[in-house]
Coordinates of C-alpha atoms and ligand atoms in Angstrom, one line a residue:
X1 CA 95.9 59.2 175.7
X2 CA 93.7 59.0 172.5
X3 CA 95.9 58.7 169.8
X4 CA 96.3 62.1 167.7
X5 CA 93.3 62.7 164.9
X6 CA 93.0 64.8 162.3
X7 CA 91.6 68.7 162.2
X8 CA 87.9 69.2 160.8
X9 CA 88.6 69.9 157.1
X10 CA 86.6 73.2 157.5
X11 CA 88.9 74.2 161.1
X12 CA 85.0 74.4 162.3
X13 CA 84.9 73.9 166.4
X14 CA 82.1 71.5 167.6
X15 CA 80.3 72.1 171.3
X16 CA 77.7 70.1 172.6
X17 CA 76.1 70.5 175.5
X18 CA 74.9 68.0 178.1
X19 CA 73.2 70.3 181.0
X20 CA 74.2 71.9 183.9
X21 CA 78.5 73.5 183.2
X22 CA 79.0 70.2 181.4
X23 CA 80.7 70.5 177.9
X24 CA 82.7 69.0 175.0
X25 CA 84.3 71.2 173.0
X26 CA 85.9 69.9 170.0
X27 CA 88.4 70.6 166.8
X28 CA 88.9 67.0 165.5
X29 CA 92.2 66.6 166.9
X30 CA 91.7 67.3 170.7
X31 CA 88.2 66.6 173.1
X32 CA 87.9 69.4 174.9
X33 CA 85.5 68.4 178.4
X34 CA 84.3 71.0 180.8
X35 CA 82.9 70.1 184.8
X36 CA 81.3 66.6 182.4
X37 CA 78.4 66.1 184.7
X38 CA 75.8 63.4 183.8
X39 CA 74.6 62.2 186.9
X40 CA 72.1 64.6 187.5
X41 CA 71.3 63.9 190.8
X42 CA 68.3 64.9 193.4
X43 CA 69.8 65.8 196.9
X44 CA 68.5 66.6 200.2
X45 CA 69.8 68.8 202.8
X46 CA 71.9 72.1 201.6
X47 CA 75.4 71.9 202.1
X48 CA 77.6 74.2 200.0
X49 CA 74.9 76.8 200.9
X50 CA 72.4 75.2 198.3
X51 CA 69.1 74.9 198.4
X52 CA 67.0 71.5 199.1
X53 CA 66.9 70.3 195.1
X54 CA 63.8 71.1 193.7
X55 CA 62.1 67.5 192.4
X56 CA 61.1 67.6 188.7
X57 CA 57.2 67.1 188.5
X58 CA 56.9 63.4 188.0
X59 CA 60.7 62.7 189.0
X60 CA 60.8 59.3 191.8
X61 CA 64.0 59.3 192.0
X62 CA 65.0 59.5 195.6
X63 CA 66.8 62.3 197.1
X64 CA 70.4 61.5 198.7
X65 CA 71.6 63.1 201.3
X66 CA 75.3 64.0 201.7
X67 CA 76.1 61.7 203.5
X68 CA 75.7 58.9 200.8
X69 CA 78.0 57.7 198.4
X70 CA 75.8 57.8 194.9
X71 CA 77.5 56.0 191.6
X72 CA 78.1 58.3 188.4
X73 CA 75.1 57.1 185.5
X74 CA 78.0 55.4 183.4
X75 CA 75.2 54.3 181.0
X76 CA 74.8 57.7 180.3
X77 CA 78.3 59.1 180.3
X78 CA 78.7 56.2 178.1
X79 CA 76.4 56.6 175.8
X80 CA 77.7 59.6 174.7
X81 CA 81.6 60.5 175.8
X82 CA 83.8 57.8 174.4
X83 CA 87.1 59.5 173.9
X84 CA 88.9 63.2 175.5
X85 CA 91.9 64.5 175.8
X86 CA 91.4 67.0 178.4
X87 CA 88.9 67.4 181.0
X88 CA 88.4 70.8 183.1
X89 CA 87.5 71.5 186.2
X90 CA 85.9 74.4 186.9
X91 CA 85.8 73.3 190.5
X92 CA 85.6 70.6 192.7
X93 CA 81.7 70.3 194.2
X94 CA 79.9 67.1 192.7
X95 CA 78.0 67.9 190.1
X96 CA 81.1 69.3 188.3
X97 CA 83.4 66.3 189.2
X98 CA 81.9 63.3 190.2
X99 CA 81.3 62.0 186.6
X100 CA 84.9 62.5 186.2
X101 CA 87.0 59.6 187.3
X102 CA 85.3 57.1 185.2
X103 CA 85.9 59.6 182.2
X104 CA 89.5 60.3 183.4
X105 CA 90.5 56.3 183.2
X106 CA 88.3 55.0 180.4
X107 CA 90.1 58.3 178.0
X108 CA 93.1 58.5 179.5
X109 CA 92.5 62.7 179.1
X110 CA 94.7 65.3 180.9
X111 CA 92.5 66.3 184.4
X112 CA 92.8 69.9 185.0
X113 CA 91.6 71.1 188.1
X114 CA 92.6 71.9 191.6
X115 CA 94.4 70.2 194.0
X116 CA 90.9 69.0 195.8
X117 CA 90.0 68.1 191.9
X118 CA 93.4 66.2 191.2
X119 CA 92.2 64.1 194.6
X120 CA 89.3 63.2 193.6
X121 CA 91.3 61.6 190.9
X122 CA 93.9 60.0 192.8
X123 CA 91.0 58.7 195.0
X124 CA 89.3 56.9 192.2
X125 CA 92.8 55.6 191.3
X126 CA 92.8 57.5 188.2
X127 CA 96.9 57.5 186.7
X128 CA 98.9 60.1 188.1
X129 CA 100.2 60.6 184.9
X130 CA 97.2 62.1 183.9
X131 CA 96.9 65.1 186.6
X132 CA 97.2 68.4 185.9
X133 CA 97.0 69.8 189.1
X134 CA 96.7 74.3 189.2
X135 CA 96.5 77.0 191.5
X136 CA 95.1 79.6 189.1
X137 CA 97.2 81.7 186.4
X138 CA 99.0 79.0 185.0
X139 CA 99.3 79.1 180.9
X140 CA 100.0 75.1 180.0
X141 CA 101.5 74.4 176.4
X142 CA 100.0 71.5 175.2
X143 CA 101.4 71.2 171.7
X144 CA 98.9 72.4 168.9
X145 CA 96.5 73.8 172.0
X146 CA 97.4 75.8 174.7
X147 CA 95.0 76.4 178.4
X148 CA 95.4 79.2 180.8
X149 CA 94.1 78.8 183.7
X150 CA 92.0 81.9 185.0
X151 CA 91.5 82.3 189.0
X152 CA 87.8 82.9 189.7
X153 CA 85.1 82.6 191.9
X154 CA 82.5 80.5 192.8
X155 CA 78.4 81.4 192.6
X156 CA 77.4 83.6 195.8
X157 CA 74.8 80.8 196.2
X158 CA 71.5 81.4 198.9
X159 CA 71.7 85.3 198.4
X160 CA 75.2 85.7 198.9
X161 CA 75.7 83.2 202.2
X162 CA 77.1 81.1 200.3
X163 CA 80.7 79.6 201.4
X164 CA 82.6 76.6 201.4
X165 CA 86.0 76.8 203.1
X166 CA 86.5 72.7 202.4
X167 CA 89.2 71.4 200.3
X168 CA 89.6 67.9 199.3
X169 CA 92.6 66.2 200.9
X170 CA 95.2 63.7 199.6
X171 CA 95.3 60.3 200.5
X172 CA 91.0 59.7 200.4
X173 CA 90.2 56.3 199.1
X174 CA 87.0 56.3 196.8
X175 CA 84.2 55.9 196.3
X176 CA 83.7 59.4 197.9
X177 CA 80.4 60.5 199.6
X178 CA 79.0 63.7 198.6
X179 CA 80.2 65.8 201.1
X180 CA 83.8 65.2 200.0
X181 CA 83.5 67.3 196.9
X182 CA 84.5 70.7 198.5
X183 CA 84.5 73.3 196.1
X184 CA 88.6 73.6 196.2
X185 CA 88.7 76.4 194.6
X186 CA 87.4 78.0 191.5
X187 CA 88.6 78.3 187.7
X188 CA 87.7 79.3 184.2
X189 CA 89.5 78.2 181.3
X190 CA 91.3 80.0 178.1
X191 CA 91.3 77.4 175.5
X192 CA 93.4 78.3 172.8
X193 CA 92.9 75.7 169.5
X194 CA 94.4 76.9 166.2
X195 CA 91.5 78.3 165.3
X196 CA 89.7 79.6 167.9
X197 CA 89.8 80.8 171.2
X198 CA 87.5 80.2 173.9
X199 CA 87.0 81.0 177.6
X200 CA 84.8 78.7 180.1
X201 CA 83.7 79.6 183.0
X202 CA 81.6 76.4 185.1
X203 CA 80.2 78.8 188.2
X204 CA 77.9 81.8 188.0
X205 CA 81.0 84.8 189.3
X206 CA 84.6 85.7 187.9
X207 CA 87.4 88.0 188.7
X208 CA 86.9 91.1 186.3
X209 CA 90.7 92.1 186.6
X210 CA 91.3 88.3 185.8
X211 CA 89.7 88.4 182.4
X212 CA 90.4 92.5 181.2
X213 CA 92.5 91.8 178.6
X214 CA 91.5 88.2 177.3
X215 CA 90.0 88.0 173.6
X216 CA 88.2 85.0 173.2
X217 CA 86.1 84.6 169.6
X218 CA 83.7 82.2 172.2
X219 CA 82.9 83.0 175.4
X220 CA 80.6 80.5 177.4
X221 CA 78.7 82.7 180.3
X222 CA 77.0 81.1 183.2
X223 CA 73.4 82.2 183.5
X224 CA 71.4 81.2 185.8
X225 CA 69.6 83.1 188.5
X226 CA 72.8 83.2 190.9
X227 CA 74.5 85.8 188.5
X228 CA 71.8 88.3 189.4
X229 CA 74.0 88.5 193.0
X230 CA 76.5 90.0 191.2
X231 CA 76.8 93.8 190.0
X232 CA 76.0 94.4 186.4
X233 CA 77.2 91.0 185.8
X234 CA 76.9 90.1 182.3
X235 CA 77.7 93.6 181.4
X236 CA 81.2 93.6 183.1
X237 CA 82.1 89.9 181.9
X238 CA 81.4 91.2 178.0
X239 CA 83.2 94.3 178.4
X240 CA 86.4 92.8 179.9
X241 CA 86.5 89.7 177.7
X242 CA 86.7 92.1 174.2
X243 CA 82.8 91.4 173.2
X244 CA 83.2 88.3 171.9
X245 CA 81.9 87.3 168.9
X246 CA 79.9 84.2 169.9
X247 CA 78.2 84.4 173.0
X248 CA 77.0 80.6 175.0
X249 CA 74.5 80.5 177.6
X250 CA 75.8 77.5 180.0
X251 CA 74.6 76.2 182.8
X252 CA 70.8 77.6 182.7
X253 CA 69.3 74.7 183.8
X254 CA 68.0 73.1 186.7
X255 CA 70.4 70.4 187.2
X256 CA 68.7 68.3 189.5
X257 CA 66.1 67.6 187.0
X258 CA 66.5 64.1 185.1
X259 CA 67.6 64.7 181.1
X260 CA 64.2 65.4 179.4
X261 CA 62.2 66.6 182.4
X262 CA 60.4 70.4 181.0
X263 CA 63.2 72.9 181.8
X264 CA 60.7 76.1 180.3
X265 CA 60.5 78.0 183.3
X266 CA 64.6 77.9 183.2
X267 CA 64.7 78.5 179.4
X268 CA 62.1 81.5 180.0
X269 CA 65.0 82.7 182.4
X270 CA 67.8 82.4 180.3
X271 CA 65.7 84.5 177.8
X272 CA 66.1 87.4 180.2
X273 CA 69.9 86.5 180.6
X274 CA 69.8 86.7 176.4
X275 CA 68.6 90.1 176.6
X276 CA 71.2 91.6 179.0
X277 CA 73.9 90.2 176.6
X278 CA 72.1 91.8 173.7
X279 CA 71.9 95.3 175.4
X280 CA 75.7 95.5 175.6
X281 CA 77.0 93.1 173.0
X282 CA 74.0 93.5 170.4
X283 CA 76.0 92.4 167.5
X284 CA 77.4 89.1 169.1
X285 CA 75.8 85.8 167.8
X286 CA 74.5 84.4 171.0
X287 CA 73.4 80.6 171.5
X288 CA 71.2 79.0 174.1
X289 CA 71.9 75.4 173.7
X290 CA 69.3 72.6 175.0
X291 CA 70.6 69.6 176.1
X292 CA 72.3 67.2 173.9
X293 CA 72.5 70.2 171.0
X294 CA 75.6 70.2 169.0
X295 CA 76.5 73.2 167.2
X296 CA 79.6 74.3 165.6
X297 CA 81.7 78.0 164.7
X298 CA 83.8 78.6 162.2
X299 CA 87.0 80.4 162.1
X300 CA 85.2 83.6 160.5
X301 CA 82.3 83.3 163.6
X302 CA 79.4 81.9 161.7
X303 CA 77.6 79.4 164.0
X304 CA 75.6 76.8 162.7
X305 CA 73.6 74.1 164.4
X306 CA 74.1 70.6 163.9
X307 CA 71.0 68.2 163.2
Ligands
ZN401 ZN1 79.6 74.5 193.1

């Protein structure tokens, strides 16, 4: 465990966003990681009901099927995560937890996630100690930050054909090939810092009757084009969740797409997504963050962006 830091002087909360769910989501004191996916990879083949990946113009990267066992970019990861204290899974699928081992044993951070998530741990040989394994309504007391664990769904991927009945068993010996990240299971998070509370979701459906009642000041809303499978989707997560003040477009991108390929036609998407938010919540503060973009919110909801 990273030992215990001080607050921000200013009880601001820091996010930064690194593509696709992936998220750190900072006070000072605790390192808040969501689904921390660097990796980016190309695949071939559609498994989990996903498409073939699309290849960024330009991109020579090869496409892996899943079949293959394909290492996490630790160059990356390293470049820019070097300490946590809990990392969220929203699910288990690998481009939400295959960067995770390696950041699970060189933080020493808490790994939330399902039982197919905690696995993938043990099978990397990250410490037992560490898992923080949930089935879905859990509320975990953490000291000086609290997370409740919201039961949710995954994206209704391919026009709603979309399943994946897999689970990741015990007793797997990494390194794992792609198809062992079943999804497992699906989660959002209620973080609860002094401060500020935030809810995560890492897939583009929830459970409305899971999240009436919650009142985050942050709420980070999957947007890509899956959502639009879903009735009045953005309108029923706002409503249920309070309106939240601040509103975070996540996972807009195109994820197979190296960091720094041209993401526009996505962006022009999420634009759309923006709008929808602004027709039922038009006095939230909504942000659309590019890759790599800090910002941070105060405890009275101003946002600002950090350079
Ligand atoms: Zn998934």
């Amino acid at each position: 465990m990273t030992a215990a830091r001080a607050y921000f002087d200013d009880e601001r909360i820091e996010l930064t966003h690194y593509g696709s769910a992936a998220w750190k989501i900072t006070d000072g004191r605790h390192t808040v990681l969501l689904d921390p996916y660097f990796t980016r990879l190309r695949y071939s083949g559609n498994r989990f009901g996903m498409l073939p990946a699309n290849a960024a113009p330009g991109d020579t990267r090869p496409a892996h099927s899943f079949d293959e066992i394909v290492p996490s970019d630790t160059a990356t990861i390293d470049q820019h995560i070097h300490d946590a204290t809990h990392i969220l899974l929203s699910h288990a699928h690998f481009n939400h937890c295959m960067d995770m081992p390696h950041i699970a044993k060189k933080t020493g951070a808490h790994v939330v996630g399902s039982y197919s998530a905690t696995n993938i741990a043990r099978a990397y040989g990250v410490d037992e100690k560490q898992l923080v394994p949930v089935r879905g309504g859990e509320d975990y007391d953490f000291g000086d930050l609290s997370i409740r664990v919201i039961p949710s769904l995954h994206s209704a991927l391919c026009d709603k054909c979309y399943f994946d009945a897999g689970i990741v068993p015990e007793g797997l010996q990494g390194p794992l090939p792609l198809k062992a990240f079943s999804e497992g299971g699906t989660f959002g998070y209620l973080v609860r810092f002094r401060h500020h509370e935030i809810l995560l979701f890492g897939s583009m459906n929830y459970i409305e009757r899971e999240v009436q009642g919650l009142r985050p000041s942050i709420l980070l809303v999957p947007s890509a084009r899956p959502r639009l499978q879903i009735f009045r989707y953005t309108e029923r997560l706002l409503k249920a969740s309070g309106l939240p003040r601040v509103v975070v477009a996540t996972h807009w991108d195109v994820q197979t797409f190296p960091y720094g390929a041209d993401q526009s036609a996505a962006l022009d998407h999420a634009a759309v997504f923006q709008e929808e938010v602004r027709k039922t919540a038009p006095d939230a503060i909504q942000v659309l963050p590019r890759h790599f973009e800090t910002f941070s919110v105060l405890p009275d909801g101003e946002v600002r962006k950090m350079v």
